Amino acid sequence: TPPGWPPPNWVLVACDVGQGDALAMRVAPDQILLVDTGADPLPLQQCLTELGVRRVPVLMLSHYHADHIGGLDAVAGMPVDLVLVSPLPSPAHDAADVAARYGDRTLIAGPGQRFDVGAARIEILGPNRVPASGIVSDDASATENDASIGAIVEVDGVRVLLTGDLTADGQRRLARELGARRVDVVKVAHHGSADFDPHLYEAAAAPVAVISVGADNSYGHPAPS
């Protein structure tokens, strides 16, 4: 690894935001696709400053949990052109906050959508199964996790599989959408939770896996398995 930060010609950085996700993928010299924001804007802001980010052509919010959207203020002063959001607007108050911030710049992500953004090509794989109305399950959090956006992003020939906080069931559905395609990097779902389906990762066959967690977190992430 060459010295210095950021390294030259970097493709993906998992920003250190503690117990949460915030992935920066470079689409132009000072522009990124940002996937989630962590829970706190300050560490994300520091990360983006160190990377020299000035613009976010696409912000992808995998789902509406606080450890994925709580740091939105980190990009409040930057141009954000398009915000891809989960089709399940739950928790409702968090979804309403995103809608109020970005208005008609938001787009609900769905399977089959494709976007070219600078050096990146984005293909949305899921979710392909979302409750038709409000959540009535006792396990609302798992339902919201399974509404996470699944996608392949290719930047400069590097293919990255994004998985949000999918449960094992959601990972199995994503594996079907992935099919025979292989990737170079996989963002392990739900911070390496034990609610895990190995078949997705076997199918993806990625030589590199990224797990974003907070030190000494109370969830046991990543699970030893």
mmCIF file of C-alpha atoms in Angstrom:
data_model
loop_
_atom_site.group_PDB
_atom_site.id
_atom_site.type_symbol
_atom_site.label_atom_id
_atom_site.label_comp_id
_atom_site.label_asym_id
_atom_site.label_seq_id
_atom_site.Cartn_x
_atom_site.Cartn_y
_atom_site.Cartn_z
ATOM 1 C CA THR A 1 0.000 0.000 0.000
ATOM 2 C CA PRO A 2 1.508 3.372 -0.962
ATOM 3 C CA PRO A 3 1.998 5.868 1.883
ATOM 4 C CA GLY A 4 -0.191 8.913 2.379
ATOM 5 C CA TRP A 5 -3.908 9.449 2.599
ATOM 6 C CA PRO A 6 -5.890 9.153 0.494
ATOM 7 C CA PRO A 7 -3.905 6.779 -1.708
ATOM 8 C CA PRO A 8 -3.684 7.773 -5.366
ATOM 9 C CA ASN A 9 -6.453 6.493 -7.650
ATOM 10 C CA TRP A 10 -8.535 5.220 -4.751
ATOM 11 C CA VAL A 11 -11.881 3.631 -5.667
ATOM 12 C CA LEU A 12 -13.722 2.920 -2.401
ATOM 13 C CA VAL A 13 -13.308 4.153 1.152
ATOM 14 C CA ALA A 14 -15.312 2.845 4.094
ATOM 15 C CA CYS A 15 -15.360 5.938 6.279
ATOM 16 C CA ASP A 16 -14.828 5.285 9.991
ATOM 17 C CA VAL A 17 -18.210 6.340 11.368
ATOM 18 C CA GLY A 18 -18.381 3.857 14.226
ATOM 19 C CA GLN A 19 -21.392 1.543 14.378
ATOM 20 C CA GLY A 20 -22.872 2.380 10.985
ATOM 21 C CA ASP A 21 -22.185 2.507 7.261
ATOM 22 C CA ALA A 22 -20.765 5.273 5.074
ATOM 23 C CA LEU A 23 -19.063 4.223 1.846
ATOM 24 C CA ALA A 24 -17.466 6.705 -0.547
ATOM 25 C CA MET A 25 -16.884 5.637 -4.151
ATOM 26 C CA ARG A 26 -14.971 8.068 -6.348
ATOM 27 C CA VAL A 27 -16.742 8.949 -9.599
ATOM 28 C CA ALA A 28 -14.623 12.016 -10.501
ATOM 29 C CA PRO A 29 -11.547 13.704 -8.927
ATOM 30 C CA ASP A 30 -13.550 15.509 -6.214
ATOM 31 C CA GLN A 31 -16.916 13.751 -6.535
ATOM 32 C CA ILE A 32 -18.315 10.581 -5.001
ATOM 33 C CA LEU A 33 -21.217 8.215 -4.875
ATOM 34 C CA LEU A 34 -21.945 8.199 -1.141
ATOM 35 C CA VAL A 35 -23.697 5.133 0.253
ATOM 36 C CA ASP A 36 -25.191 5.940 3.675
ATOM 37 C CA THR A 37 -23.868 8.451 6.196
ATOM 38 C CA GLY A 38 -23.443 6.725 9.562
ATOM 39 C CA ALA A 39 -25.207 8.072 12.638
ATOM 40 C CA ASP A 40 -23.091 11.160 13.347
ATOM 41 C CA PRO A 41 -22.137 13.824 10.775
ATOM 42 C CA LEU A 42 -18.789 14.740 12.371
ATOM 43 C CA PRO A 43 -16.750 11.603 11.528
ATOM 44 C CA LEU A 44 -18.212 11.499 8.035
ATOM 45 C CA GLN A 45 -17.431 15.163 7.509
ATOM 46 C CA GLN A 46 -13.824 14.542 8.550
ATOM 47 C CA CYS A 47 -13.566 11.579 6.185
ATOM 48 C CA LEU A 48 -14.962 13.494 3.212
ATOM 49 C CA THR A 49 -12.709 16.476 3.926
ATOM 50 C CA GLU A 50 -9.641 14.226 3.933
ATOM 51 C CA LEU A 51 -10.784 12.719 0.621
ATOM 52 C CA GLY A 52 -11.217 16.178 -0.926
ATOM 53 C CA VAL A 53 -14.894 15.634 -1.726
ATOM 54 C CA ARG A 54 -16.740 18.688 -3.047
ATOM 55 C CA ARG A 55 -19.783 17.178 -4.730
ATOM 56 C CA VAL A 56 -22.060 14.141 -4.306
ATOM 57 C CA PRO A 57 -23.723 13.432 -7.670
ATOM 58 C CA VAL A 58 -25.534 10.432 -6.139
ATOM 59 C CA LEU A 59 -26.386 9.783 -2.498
ATOM 60 C CA MET A 60 -27.717 6.269 -1.902
ATOM 61 C CA LEU A 61 -29.535 5.747 1.398
ATOM 62 C CA SER A 62 -29.868 1.987 1.724
ATOM 63 C CA HIS A 63 -32.715 2.273 4.271
ATOM 64 C CA TYR A 64 -33.940 4.685 6.910
ATOM 65 C CA HIS A 65 -32.250 3.479 10.098
ATOM 66 C CA ALA A 66 -30.335 6.114 12.063
ATOM 67 C CA ASP A 67 -26.938 4.419 11.705
ATOM 68 C CA HIS A 68 -27.293 4.837 7.930
ATOM 69 C CA ILE A 69 -28.879 8.297 7.592
ATOM 70 C CA GLY A 70 -28.131 10.096 10.862
ATOM 71 C CA GLY A 71 -25.042 11.823 9.449
ATOM 72 C CA LEU A 72 -26.802 13.639 6.602
ATOM 73 C CA ASP A 73 -25.686 17.027 7.902
ATOM 74 C CA ALA A 74 -22.158 16.104 6.753
ATOM 75 C CA VAL A 75 -23.217 16.760 3.143
ATOM 76 C CA ALA A 76 -25.628 19.604 3.855
ATOM 77 C CA GLY A 77 -23.223 22.147 2.342
ATOM 78 C CA MET A 78 -22.411 20.118 -0.783
ATOM 79 C CA PRO A 79 -24.287 19.835 -4.068
ATOM 80 C CA VAL A 80 -26.264 16.574 -4.069
ATOM 81 C CA ASP A 81 -27.892 15.832 -7.425
ATOM 82 C CA LEU A 82 -29.790 12.574 -6.894
ATOM 83 C CA VAL A 83 -30.830 10.692 -3.760
ATOM 84 C CA LEU A 84 -31.711 7.010 -4.160
ATOM 85 C CA VAL A 85 -33.926 5.763 -1.337
ATOM 86 C CA SER A 86 -35.481 2.536 -0.151
ATOM 87 C CA PRO A 87 -39.061 1.860 -1.340
ATOM 88 C CA LEU A 88 -40.148 1.353 2.281
ATOM 89 C CA PRO A 89 -40.562 4.783 3.980
ATOM 90 C CA SER A 90 -40.089 3.480 7.503
ATOM 91 C CA PRO A 91 -39.430 4.625 10.183
ATOM 92 C CA ALA A 92 -41.839 7.264 8.923
ATOM 93 C CA HIS A 93 -40.295 10.280 10.658
ATOM 94 C CA ASP A 94 -36.840 9.503 9.253
ATOM 95 C CA ALA A 95 -38.236 9.010 5.752
ATOM 96 C CA ALA A 96 -40.102 12.308 6.076
ATOM 97 C CA ASP A 97 -36.869 14.069 7.094
ATOM 98 C CA VAL A 98 -35.079 12.810 3.976
ATOM 99 C CA ALA A 99 -38.021 13.866 1.778
ATOM 100 C CA ALA A 100 -38.037 17.324 3.364
ATOM 101 C CA ARG A 101 -34.299 17.751 2.773
ATOM 102 C CA TYR A 102 -34.145 16.613 -0.831
ATOM 103 C CA GLY A 103 -37.654 16.939 -2.271
ATOM 104 C CA ASP A 104 -37.857 16.097 -5.956
ATOM 105 C CA ARG A 105 -34.198 15.025 -6.048
ATOM 106 C CA THR A 106 -35.210 11.730 -4.398
ATOM 107 C CA LEU A 107 -35.884 8.608 -6.441
ATOM 108 C CA ILE A 108 -37.172 5.293 -5.108
ATOM 109 C CA ALA A 109 -34.728 2.556 -6.029
ATOM 110 C CA GLY A 110 -36.030 -0.533 -7.796
ATOM 111 C CA PRO A 111 -34.637 -3.648 -9.489
ATOM 112 C CA GLY A 112 -33.421 -3.096 -13.029
ATOM 113 C CA GLN A 113 -32.597 0.590 -12.694
ATOM 114 C CA ARG A 114 -29.216 1.604 -14.111
ATOM 115 C CA PHE A 115 -27.343 4.867 -13.749
ATOM 116 C CA ASP A 116 -24.062 6.127 -15.203
ATOM 117 C CA VAL A 117 -22.405 8.707 -12.956
ATOM 118 C CA GLY A 118 -18.934 9.851 -13.924
ATOM 119 C CA ALA A 119 -16.656 6.819 -13.745
ATOM 120 C CA ALA A 120 -19.340 4.706 -12.046
ATOM 121 C CA ARG A 121 -22.093 2.467 -13.345
ATOM 122 C CA ILE A 122 -24.835 1.635 -10.839
ATOM 123 C CA GLU A 123 -27.197 -1.326 -11.225
ATOM 124 C CA ILE A 124 -29.982 -1.717 -8.679
ATOM 125 C CA LEU A 125 -30.751 -5.360 -7.817
ATOM 126 C CA GLY A 126 -33.276 -4.950 -5.011
ATOM 127 C CA PRO A 127 -35.227 -4.945 -2.860
ATOM 128 C CA ASN A 128 -37.780 -6.841 -4.906
ATOM 129 C CA ARG A 129 -40.183 -7.561 -2.049
ATOM 130 C CA VAL A 130 -41.503 -4.763 0.173
ATOM 131 C CA PRO A 131 -44.726 -4.569 2.246
ATOM 132 C CA ALA A 132 -47.503 -2.906 0.261
ATOM 133 C CA SER A 133 -48.462 -0.654 3.151
ATOM 134 C CA GLY A 134 -47.314 0.221 6.653
ATOM 135 C CA ILE A 135 -45.387 -2.294 8.698
ATOM 136 C CA VAL A 136 -47.644 -4.505 10.775
ATOM 137 C CA SER A 137 -45.048 -7.080 11.789
ATOM 138 C CA ASP A 138 -43.833 -7.287 15.365
ATOM 139 C CA ASP A 139 -40.299 -7.238 13.949
ATOM 140 C CA ALA A 140 -40.418 -3.897 12.164
ATOM 141 C CA SER A 141 -36.640 -3.484 12.267
ATOM 142 C CA ALA A 142 -36.035 -6.702 10.285
ATOM 143 C CA THR A 143 -38.644 -5.660 7.721
ATOM 144 C CA GLU A 144 -36.924 -2.300 7.325
ATOM 145 C CA ASN A 145 -33.537 -4.004 7.025
ATOM 146 C CA ASP A 146 -34.866 -6.227 4.237
ATOM 147 C CA ALA A 147 -36.015 -3.119 2.373
ATOM 148 C CA SER A 148 -32.340 -2.131 2.001
ATOM 149 C CA ILE A 149 -31.146 -1.279 -1.473
ATOM 150 C CA GLY A 150 -28.984 -3.996 -3.022
ATOM 151 C CA ALA A 151 -26.789 -2.891 -5.923
ATOM 152 C CA ILE A 152 -23.662 -3.470 -7.960
ATOM 153 C CA VAL A 153 -21.500 -0.418 -8.542
ATOM 154 C CA GLU A 154 -18.609 -0.617 -11.001
ATOM 155 C CA VAL A 155 -15.894 2.049 -10.824
ATOM 156 C CA ASP A 156 -12.770 1.871 -13.007
ATOM 157 C CA GLY A 157 -13.300 -1.851 -13.507
ATOM 158 C CA VAL A 158 -13.814 -2.607 -9.790
ATOM 159 C CA ARG A 159 -17.222 -4.150 -9.069
ATOM 160 C CA VAL A 160 -18.687 -3.614 -5.593
ATOM 161 C CA LEU A 161 -21.753 -5.383 -4.201
ATOM 162 C CA LEU A 162 -23.816 -3.259 -1.799
ATOM 163 C CA THR A 163 -26.092 -5.051 0.653
ATOM 164 C CA GLY A 164 -27.331 -2.532 3.245
ATOM 165 C CA ASP A 165 -28.622 -4.324 6.345
ATOM 166 C CA LEU A 166 -30.283 -7.278 4.632
ATOM 167 C CA THR A 167 -31.206 -10.223 6.841
ATOM 168 C CA ALA A 168 -30.443 -13.803 5.798
ATOM 169 C CA ASP A 169 -33.759 -13.922 3.895
ATOM 170 C CA GLY A 170 -32.951 -10.710 2.063
ATOM 171 C CA GLN A 171 -29.454 -11.952 1.292
ATOM 172 C CA ARG A 172 -30.909 -15.088 -0.293
ATOM 173 C CA ARG A 173 -33.162 -12.982 -2.521
ATOM 174 C CA LEU A 174 -30.213 -10.772 -3.471
ATOM 175 C CA ALA A 175 -28.195 -13.871 -4.377
ATOM 176 C CA ARG A 176 -30.908 -14.828 -6.861
ATOM 177 C CA GLU A 177 -30.764 -11.351 -8.418
ATOM 178 C CA LEU A 178 -26.962 -11.482 -8.537
ATOM 179 C CA GLY A 179 -27.047 -14.741 -10.473
ATOM 180 C CA ALA A 180 -23.735 -15.805 -11.956
ATOM 181 C CA ARG A 181 -22.127 -12.361 -11.774
ATOM 182 C CA ARG A 182 -18.952 -11.991 -9.744
ATOM 183 C CA VAL A 183 -17.708 -8.928 -7.902
ATOM 184 C CA ASP A 184 -14.393 -7.698 -6.540
ATOM 185 C CA VAL A 185 -15.585 -6.229 -3.239
ATOM 186 C CA VAL A 186 -18.634 -7.036 -1.114
ATOM 187 C CA LYS A 187 -20.014 -4.795 1.617
ATOM 188 C CA VAL A 188 -21.057 -7.427 4.154
ATOM 189 C CA ALA A 189 -24.701 -7.022 5.130
ATOM 190 C CA HIS A 190 -25.794 -5.666 8.511
ATOM 191 C CA HIS A 191 -22.296 -5.114 9.910
ATOM 192 C CA GLY A 192 -21.590 -8.846 9.904
ATOM 193 C CA SER A 193 -24.643 -9.867 11.904
ATOM 194 C CA ALA A 194 -25.127 -13.549 12.718
ATOM 195 C CA ASP A 195 -28.365 -13.346 10.664
ATOM 196 C CA PHE A 196 -26.269 -14.302 7.685
ATOM 197 C CA ASP A 197 -26.574 -16.401 4.551
ATOM 198 C CA PRO A 198 -23.207 -17.648 3.250
ATOM 199 C CA HIS A 199 -24.566 -18.490 -0.200
ATOM 200 C CA LEU A 200 -24.645 -14.816 -1.235
ATOM 201 C CA TYR A 201 -20.959 -14.425 -0.461
ATOM 202 C CA GLU A 202 -20.045 -17.709 -2.081
ATOM 203 C CA ALA A 203 -21.930 -16.619 -5.196
ATOM 204 C CA ALA A 204 -20.311 -13.169 -5.254
ATOM 205 C CA ALA A 205 -16.839 -14.763 -4.921
ATOM 206 C CA ALA A 206 -15.312 -11.420 -3.920
ATOM 207 C CA PRO A 207 -11.661 -11.488 -2.815
ATOM 208 C CA VAL A 208 -12.298 -8.471 -0.567
ATOM 209 C CA ALA A 209 -15.034 -7.988 2.039
ATOM 210 C CA VAL A 210 -15.736 -4.794 3.976
ATOM 211 C CA ILE A 211 -17.503 -4.832 7.358
ATOM 212 C CA SER A 212 -18.229 -1.495 9.022
ATOM 213 C CA VAL A 213 -18.687 -1.666 12.813
ATOM 214 C CA GLY A 214 -18.061 0.323 15.969
ATOM 215 C CA ALA A 215 -15.392 -0.896 18.375
ATOM 216 C CA ASP A 216 -16.775 -2.838 21.328
ATOM 217 C CA ASN A 217 -20.341 -2.456 20.041
ATOM 218 C CA SER A 218 -23.125 -4.077 22.031
ATOM 219 C CA TYR A 219 -24.549 -6.042 19.075
ATOM 220 C CA GLY A 220 -21.686 -8.530 18.787
ATOM 221 C CA HIS A 221 -20.904 -7.324 15.257
ATOM 222 C CA PRO A 222 -19.251 -8.842 13.398
ATOM 223 C CA ALA A 223 -20.399 -12.266 14.570
ATOM 224 C CA PRO A 224 -17.570 -14.814 14.838
ATOM 225 C CA SER A 225 -19.344 -16.977 12.258
#
